PDB file of C-alpha atoms and ligand atoms in Angstrom:
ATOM      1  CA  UNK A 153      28.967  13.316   1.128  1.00 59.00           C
ATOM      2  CA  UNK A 154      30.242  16.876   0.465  1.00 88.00           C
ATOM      3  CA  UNK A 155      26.453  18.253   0.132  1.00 93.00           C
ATOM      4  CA  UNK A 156      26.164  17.108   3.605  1.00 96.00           C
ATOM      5  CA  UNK A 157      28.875  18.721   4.705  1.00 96.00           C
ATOM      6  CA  UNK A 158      28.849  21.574   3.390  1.00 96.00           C
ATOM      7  CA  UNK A 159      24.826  22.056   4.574  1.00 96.00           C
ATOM      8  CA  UNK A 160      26.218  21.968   8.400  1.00 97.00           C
ATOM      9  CA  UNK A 161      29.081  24.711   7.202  1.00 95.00           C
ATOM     10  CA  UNK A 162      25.921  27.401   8.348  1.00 95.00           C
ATOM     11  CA  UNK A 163      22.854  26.048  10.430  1.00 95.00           C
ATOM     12  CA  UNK A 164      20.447  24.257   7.539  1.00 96.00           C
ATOM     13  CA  UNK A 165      17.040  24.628   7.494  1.00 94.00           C
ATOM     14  CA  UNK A 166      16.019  21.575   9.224  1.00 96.00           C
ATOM     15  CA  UNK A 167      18.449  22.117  12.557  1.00 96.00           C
ATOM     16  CA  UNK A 168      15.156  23.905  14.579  1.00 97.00           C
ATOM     17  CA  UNK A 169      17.198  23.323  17.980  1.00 97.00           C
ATOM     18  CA  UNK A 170      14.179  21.152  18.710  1.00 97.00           C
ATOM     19  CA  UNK A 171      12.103  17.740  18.872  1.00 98.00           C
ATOM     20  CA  UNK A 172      10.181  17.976  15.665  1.00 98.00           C
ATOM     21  CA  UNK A 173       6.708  18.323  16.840  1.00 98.00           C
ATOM     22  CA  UNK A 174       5.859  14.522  14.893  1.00 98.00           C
ATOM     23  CA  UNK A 175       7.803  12.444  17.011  1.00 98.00           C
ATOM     24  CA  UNK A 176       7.149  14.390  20.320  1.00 98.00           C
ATOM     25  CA  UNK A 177       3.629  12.985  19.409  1.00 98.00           C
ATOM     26  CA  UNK A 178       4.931   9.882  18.587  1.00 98.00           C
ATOM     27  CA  UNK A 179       6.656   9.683  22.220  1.00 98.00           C
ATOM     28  CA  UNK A 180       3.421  10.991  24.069  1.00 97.00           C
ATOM     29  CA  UNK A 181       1.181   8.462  22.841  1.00 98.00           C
ATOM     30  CA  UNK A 182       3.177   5.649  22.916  1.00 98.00           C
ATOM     31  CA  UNK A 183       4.058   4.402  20.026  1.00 98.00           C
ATOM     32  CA  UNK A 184       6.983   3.484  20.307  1.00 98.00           C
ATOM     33  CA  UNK A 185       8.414  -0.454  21.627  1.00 98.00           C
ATOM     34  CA  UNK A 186      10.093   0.053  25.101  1.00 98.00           C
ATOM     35  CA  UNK A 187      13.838  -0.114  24.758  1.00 98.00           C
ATOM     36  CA  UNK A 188      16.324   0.946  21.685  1.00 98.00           C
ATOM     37  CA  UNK A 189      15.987   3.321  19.264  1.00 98.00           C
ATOM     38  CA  UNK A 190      18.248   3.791  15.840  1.00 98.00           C
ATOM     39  CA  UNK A 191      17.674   7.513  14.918  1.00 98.00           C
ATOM     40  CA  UNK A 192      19.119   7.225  11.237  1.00 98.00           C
ATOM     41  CA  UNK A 193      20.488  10.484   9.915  1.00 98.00           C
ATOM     42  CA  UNK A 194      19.841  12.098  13.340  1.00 98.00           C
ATOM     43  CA  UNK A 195      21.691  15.892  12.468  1.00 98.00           C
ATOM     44  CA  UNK A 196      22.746  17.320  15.774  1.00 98.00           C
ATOM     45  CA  UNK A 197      20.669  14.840  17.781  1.00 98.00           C
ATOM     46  CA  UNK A 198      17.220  16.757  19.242  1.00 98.00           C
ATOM     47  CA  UNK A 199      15.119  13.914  18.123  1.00 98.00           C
ATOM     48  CA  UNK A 200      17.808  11.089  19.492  1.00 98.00           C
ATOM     49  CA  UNK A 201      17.722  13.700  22.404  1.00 98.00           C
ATOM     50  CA  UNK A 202      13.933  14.040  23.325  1.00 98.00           C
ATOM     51  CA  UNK A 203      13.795  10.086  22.937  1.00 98.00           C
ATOM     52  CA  UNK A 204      16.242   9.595  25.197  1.00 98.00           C
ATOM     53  CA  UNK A 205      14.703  12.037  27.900  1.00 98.00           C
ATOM     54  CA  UNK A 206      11.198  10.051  27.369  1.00 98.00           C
ATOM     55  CA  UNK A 207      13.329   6.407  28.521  1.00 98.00           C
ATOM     56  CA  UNK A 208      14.440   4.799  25.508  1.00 98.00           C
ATOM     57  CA  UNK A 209      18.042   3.972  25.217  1.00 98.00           C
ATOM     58  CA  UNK A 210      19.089   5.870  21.744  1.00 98.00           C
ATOM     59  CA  UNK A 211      21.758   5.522  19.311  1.00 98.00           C
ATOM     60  CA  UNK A 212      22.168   8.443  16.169  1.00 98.00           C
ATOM     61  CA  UNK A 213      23.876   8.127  13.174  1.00 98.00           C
ATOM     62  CA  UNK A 214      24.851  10.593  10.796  1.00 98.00           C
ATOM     63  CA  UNK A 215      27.403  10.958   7.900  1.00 98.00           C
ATOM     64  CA  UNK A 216      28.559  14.210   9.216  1.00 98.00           C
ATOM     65  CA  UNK A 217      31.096  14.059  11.756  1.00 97.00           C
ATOM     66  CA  UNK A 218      30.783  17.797  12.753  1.00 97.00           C
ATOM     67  CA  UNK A 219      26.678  17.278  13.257  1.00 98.00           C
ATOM     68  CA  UNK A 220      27.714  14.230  15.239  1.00 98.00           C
ATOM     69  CA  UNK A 221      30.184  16.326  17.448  1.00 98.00           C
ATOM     70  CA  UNK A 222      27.461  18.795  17.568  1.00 98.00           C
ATOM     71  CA  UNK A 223      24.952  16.287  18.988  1.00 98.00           C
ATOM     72  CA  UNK A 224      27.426  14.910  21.156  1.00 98.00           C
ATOM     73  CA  UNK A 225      28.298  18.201  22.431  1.00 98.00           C
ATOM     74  CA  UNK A 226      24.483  18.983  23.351  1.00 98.00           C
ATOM     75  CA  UNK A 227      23.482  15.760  24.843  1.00 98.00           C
ATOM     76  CA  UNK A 228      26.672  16.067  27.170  1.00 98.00           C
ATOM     77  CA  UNK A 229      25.316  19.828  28.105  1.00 98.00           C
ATOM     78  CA  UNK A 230      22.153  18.505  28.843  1.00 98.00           C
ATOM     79  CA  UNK A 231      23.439  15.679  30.718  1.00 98.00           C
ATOM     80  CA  UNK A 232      21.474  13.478  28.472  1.00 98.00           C
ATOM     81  CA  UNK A 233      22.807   9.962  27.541  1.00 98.00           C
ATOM     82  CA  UNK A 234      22.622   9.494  23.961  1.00 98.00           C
ATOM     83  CA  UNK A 235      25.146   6.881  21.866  1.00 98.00           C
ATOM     84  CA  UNK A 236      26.099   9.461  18.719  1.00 98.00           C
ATOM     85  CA  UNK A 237      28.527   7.933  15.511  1.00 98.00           C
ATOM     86  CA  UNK A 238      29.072   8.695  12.120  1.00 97.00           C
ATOM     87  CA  UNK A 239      28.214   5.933  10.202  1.00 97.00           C
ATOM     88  CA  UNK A 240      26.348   5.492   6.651  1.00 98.00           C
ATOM     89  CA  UNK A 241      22.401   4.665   6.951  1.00 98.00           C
ATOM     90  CA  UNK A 242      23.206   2.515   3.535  1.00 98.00           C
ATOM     91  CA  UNK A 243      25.579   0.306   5.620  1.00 98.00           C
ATOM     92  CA  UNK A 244      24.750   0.516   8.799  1.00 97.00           C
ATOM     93  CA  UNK A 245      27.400  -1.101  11.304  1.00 96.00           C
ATOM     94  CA  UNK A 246      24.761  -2.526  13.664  1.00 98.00           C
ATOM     95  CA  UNK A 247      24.159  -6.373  14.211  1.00 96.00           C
ATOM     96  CA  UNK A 248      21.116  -7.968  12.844  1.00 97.00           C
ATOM     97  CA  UNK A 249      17.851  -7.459  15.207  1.00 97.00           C
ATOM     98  CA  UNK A 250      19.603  -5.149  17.490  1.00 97.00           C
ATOM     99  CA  UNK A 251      16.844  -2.122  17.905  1.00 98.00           C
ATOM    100  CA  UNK A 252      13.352  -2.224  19.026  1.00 98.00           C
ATOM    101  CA  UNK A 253      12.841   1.365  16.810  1.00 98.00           C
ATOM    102  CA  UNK A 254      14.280   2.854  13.837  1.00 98.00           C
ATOM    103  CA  UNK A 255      13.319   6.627  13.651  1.00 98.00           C
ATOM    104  CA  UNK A 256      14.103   8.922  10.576  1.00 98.00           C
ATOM    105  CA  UNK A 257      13.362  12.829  10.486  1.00 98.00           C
ATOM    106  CA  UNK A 258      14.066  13.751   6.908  1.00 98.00           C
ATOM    107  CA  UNK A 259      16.686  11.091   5.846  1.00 98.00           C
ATOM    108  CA  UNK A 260      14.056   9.172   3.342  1.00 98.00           C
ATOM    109  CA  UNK A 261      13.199  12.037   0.647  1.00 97.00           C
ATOM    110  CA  UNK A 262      16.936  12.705   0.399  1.00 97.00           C
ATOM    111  CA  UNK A 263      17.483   9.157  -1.188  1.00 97.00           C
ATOM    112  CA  UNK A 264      17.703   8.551  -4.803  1.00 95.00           C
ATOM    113  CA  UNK A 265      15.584   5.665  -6.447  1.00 96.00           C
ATOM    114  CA  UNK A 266      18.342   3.367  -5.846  1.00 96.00           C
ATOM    115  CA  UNK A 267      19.397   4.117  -2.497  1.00 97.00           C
ATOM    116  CA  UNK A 268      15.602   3.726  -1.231  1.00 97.00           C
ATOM    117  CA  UNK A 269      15.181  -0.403  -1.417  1.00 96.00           C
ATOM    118  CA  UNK A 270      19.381  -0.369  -0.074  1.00 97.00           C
ATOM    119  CA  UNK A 271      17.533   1.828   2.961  1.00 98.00           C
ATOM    120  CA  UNK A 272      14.744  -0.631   3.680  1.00 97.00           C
ATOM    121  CA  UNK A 273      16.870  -3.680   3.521  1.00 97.00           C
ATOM    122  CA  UNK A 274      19.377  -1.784   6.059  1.00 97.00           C
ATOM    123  CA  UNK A 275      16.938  -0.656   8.456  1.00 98.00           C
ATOM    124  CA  UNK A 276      14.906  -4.264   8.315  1.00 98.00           C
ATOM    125  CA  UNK A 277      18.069  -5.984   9.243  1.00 97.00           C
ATOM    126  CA  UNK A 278      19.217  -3.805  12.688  1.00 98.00           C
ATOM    127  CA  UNK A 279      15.362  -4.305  13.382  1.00 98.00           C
ATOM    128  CA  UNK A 280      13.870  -6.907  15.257  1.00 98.00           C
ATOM    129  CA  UNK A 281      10.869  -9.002  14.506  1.00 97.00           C
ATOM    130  CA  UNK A 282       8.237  -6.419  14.983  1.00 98.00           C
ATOM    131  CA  UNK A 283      10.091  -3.244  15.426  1.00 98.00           C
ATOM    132  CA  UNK A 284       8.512  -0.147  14.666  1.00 98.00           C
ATOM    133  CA  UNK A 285      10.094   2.526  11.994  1.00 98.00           C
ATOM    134  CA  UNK A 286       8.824   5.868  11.990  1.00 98.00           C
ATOM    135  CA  UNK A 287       9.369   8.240   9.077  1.00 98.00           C
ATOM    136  CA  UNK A 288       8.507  11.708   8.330  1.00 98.00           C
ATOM    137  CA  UNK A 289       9.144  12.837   4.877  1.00 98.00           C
ATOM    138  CA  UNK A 290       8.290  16.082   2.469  1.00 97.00           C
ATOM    139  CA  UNK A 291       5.049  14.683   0.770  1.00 97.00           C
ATOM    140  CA  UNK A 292       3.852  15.807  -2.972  1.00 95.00           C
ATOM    141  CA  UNK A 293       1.799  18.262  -1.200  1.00 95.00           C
ATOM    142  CA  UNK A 294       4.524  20.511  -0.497  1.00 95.00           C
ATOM    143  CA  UNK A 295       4.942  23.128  -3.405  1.00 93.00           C
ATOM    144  CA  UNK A 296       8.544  22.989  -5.187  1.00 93.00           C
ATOM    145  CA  UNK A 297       9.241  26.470  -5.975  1.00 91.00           C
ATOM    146  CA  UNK A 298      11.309  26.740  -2.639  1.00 92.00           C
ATOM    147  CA  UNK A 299      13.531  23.856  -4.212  1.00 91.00           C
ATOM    148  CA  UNK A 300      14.065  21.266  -1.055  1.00 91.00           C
ATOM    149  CA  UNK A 301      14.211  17.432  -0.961  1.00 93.00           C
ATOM    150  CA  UNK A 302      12.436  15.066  -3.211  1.00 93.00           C
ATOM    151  CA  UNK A 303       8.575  14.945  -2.270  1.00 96.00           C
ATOM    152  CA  UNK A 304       6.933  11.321  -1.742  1.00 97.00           C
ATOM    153  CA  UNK A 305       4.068   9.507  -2.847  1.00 98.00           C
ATOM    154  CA  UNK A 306       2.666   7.137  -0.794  1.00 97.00           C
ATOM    155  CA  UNK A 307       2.744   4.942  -3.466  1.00 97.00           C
ATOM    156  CA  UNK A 308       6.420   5.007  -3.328  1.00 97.00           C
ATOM    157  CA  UNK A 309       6.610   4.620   0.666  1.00 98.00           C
ATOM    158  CA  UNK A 310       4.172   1.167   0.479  1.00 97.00           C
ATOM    159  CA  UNK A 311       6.539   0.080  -2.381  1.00 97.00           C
ATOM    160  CA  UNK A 312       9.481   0.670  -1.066  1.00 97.00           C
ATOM    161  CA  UNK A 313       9.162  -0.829   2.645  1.00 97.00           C
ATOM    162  CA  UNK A 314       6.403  -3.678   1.554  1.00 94.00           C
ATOM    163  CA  UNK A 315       7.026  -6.438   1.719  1.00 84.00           C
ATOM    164  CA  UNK A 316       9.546  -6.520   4.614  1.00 96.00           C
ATOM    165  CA  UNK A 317       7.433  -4.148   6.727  1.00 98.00           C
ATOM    166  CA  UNK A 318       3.603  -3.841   7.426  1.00 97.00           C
ATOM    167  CA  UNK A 319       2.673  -0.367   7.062  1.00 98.00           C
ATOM    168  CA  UNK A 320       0.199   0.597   9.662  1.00 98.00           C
ATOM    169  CA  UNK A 321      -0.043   4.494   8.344  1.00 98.00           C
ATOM    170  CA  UNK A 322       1.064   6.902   6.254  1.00 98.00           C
ATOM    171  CA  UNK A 323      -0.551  10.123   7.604  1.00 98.00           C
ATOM    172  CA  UNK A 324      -0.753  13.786   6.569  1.00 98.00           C
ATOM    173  CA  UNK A 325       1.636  15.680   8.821  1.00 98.00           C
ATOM    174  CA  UNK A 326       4.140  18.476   9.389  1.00 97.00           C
ATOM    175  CA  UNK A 327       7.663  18.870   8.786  1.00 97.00           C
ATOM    176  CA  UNK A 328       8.920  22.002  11.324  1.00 97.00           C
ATOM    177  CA  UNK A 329      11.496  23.888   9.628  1.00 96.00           C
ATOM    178  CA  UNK A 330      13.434  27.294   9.752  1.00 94.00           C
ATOM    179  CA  UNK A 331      11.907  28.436   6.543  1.00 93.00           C
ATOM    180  CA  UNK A 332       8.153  27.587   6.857  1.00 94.00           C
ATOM    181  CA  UNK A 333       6.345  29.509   8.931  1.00 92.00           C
ATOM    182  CA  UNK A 334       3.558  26.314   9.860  1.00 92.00           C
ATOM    183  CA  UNK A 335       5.549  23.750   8.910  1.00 94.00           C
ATOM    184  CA  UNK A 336       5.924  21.872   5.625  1.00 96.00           C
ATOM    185  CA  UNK A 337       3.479  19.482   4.188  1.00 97.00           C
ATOM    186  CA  UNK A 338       4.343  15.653   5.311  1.00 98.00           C
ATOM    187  CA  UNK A 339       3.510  12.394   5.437  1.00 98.00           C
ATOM    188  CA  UNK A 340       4.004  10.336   9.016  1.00 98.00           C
ATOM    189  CA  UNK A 341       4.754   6.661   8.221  1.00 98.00           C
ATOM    190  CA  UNK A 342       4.430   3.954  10.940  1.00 98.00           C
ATOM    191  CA  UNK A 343       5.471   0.541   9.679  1.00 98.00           C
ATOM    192  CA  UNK A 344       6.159  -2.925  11.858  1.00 98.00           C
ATOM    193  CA  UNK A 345       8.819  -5.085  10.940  1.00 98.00           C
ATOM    194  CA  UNK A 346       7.682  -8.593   9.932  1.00 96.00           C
ATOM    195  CA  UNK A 347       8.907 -11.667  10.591  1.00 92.00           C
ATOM    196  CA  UNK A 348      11.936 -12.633   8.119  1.00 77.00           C
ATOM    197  CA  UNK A 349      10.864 -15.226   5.477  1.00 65.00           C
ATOM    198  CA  UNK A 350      12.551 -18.373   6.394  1.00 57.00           C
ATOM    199  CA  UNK A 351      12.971 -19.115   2.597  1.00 53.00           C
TER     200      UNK A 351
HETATM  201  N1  LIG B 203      17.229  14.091  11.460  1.00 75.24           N
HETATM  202  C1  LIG B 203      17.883  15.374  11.477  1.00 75.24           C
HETATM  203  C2  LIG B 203      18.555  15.753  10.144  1.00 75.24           C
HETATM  204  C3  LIG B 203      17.671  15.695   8.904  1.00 75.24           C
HETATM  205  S1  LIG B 203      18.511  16.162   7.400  1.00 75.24           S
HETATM  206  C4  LIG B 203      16.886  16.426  11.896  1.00 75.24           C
HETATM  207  O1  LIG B 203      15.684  16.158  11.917  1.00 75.24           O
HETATM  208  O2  LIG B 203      17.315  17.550  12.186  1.00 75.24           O
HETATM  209  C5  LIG B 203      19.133  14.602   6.815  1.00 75.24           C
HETATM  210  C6  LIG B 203      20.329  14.125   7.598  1.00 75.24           C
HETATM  211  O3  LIG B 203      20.753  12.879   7.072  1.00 75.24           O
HETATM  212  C7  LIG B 203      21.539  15.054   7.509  1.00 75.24           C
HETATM  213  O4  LIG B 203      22.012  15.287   8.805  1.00 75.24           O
HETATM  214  C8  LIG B 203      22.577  14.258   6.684  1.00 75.24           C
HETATM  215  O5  LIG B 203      23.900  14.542   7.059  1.00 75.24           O
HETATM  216  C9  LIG B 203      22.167  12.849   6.990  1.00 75.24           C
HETATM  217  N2  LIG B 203      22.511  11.847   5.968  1.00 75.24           N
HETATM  218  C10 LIG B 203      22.431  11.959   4.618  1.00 75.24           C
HETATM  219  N3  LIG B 203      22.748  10.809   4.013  1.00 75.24           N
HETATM  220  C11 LIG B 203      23.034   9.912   5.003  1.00 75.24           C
HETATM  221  C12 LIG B 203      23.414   8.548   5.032  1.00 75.24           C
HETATM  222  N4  LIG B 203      23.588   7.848   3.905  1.00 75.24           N
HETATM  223  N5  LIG B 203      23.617   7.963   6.233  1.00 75.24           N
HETATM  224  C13 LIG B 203      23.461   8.651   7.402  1.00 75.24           C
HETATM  225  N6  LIG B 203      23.093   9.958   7.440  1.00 75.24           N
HETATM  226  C14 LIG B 203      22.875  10.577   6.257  1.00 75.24           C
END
């Protein structure tokens, strides 16, 4: 996990010191389930932050122990309760069912193929029956010459979280960053978690 590492060495160009406009969305019309939210790859914690000041009880996860000190560091400023670990999104150390939400700003597109279906699996397990993941991810719309993350299909969202997950949208939206002056082109996924197969 050196990349990762390394990226928090300076501040990278996805730490805006802020909600990402997406989720504070999210929060304001209510799309969340009531109670706990896993905020996978959470950086220095202002989504796991917001959620937390808008009443769910949040937990972030991130490979990068300084970004988790970080977050920890800010929450504790802002006298904000917020549950922050390092811990591996492919392996997550959470029992089965355990969160009513999964949320993931950025974490998706930086997967490789094989990494994507160990994701879903992960993420379906700490969910209950009918927990809600939202993800926001670069989309092909976004033009490569600046170099970035992978960009997504929707194709490969529905293939990758079907069948364990009912997708109820995959929506044109905006990832805020510190190098795009309007944001970068996105897709907003919503998707339920269905009831296991009892096969
Ligand atoms: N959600 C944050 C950070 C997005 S960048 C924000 O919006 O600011 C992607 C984050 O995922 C980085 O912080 C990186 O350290 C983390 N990450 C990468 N691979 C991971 C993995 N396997 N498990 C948990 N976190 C991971």
């Amino acid at each position: 996990m050196d990349f990762w590492d390394d990226a928090y060495r300076t501040t990278p160009p996805w730490d805006i010191g802020r909600a990402q406009p997406a989720f504070i969305d999210l929060v304001r019309n209510r799309e969340l389930n009531p109670g706990r939210v896993l905020d996978v790859g959470c950086g220095t914690g202002e989504n796991a932050i917001f959620l937390a000041q808008n009443g769910y009880s949040v937990t972030g996860v991130d490979v990068v122990q300084d970004a988790i000190r970080t977050a920890k560091a800010k929450a504790a400023s802002r006298k904000v309760k917020v549950e922050f670990r390092d811990g591996n999104a492919l392996g997550l150390e959470f029992e089965e069912g355990e969160f009513d939400n999964v949320t993931d700003s950025g974490l998706f597109h930086t997967f490789q193929d094989p990494d994507r279906s160990v994701f879903a699996r992960e993420i379906a397990r700490v969910l209950r029956e009918g927990g809600k993941y939202f993800m926001l991810c670069f989309s092909e719309k976004e033009p490569t010459d600046w170099g970035g993350p992978r960009r997504v299909t929707r194709r490969e969202i529905e293939e990758t979280f079907s069948p364990r997950f009912k997708i109820n949208y995959i929506r044109d939206s905006s990832f805020a960053t510190r190098i795009h002056d309007k944001g970068g082109m996105a897709y907003l996924t919503s998707a339920t978690r269905l009831a296991k197969l009892s096969t």
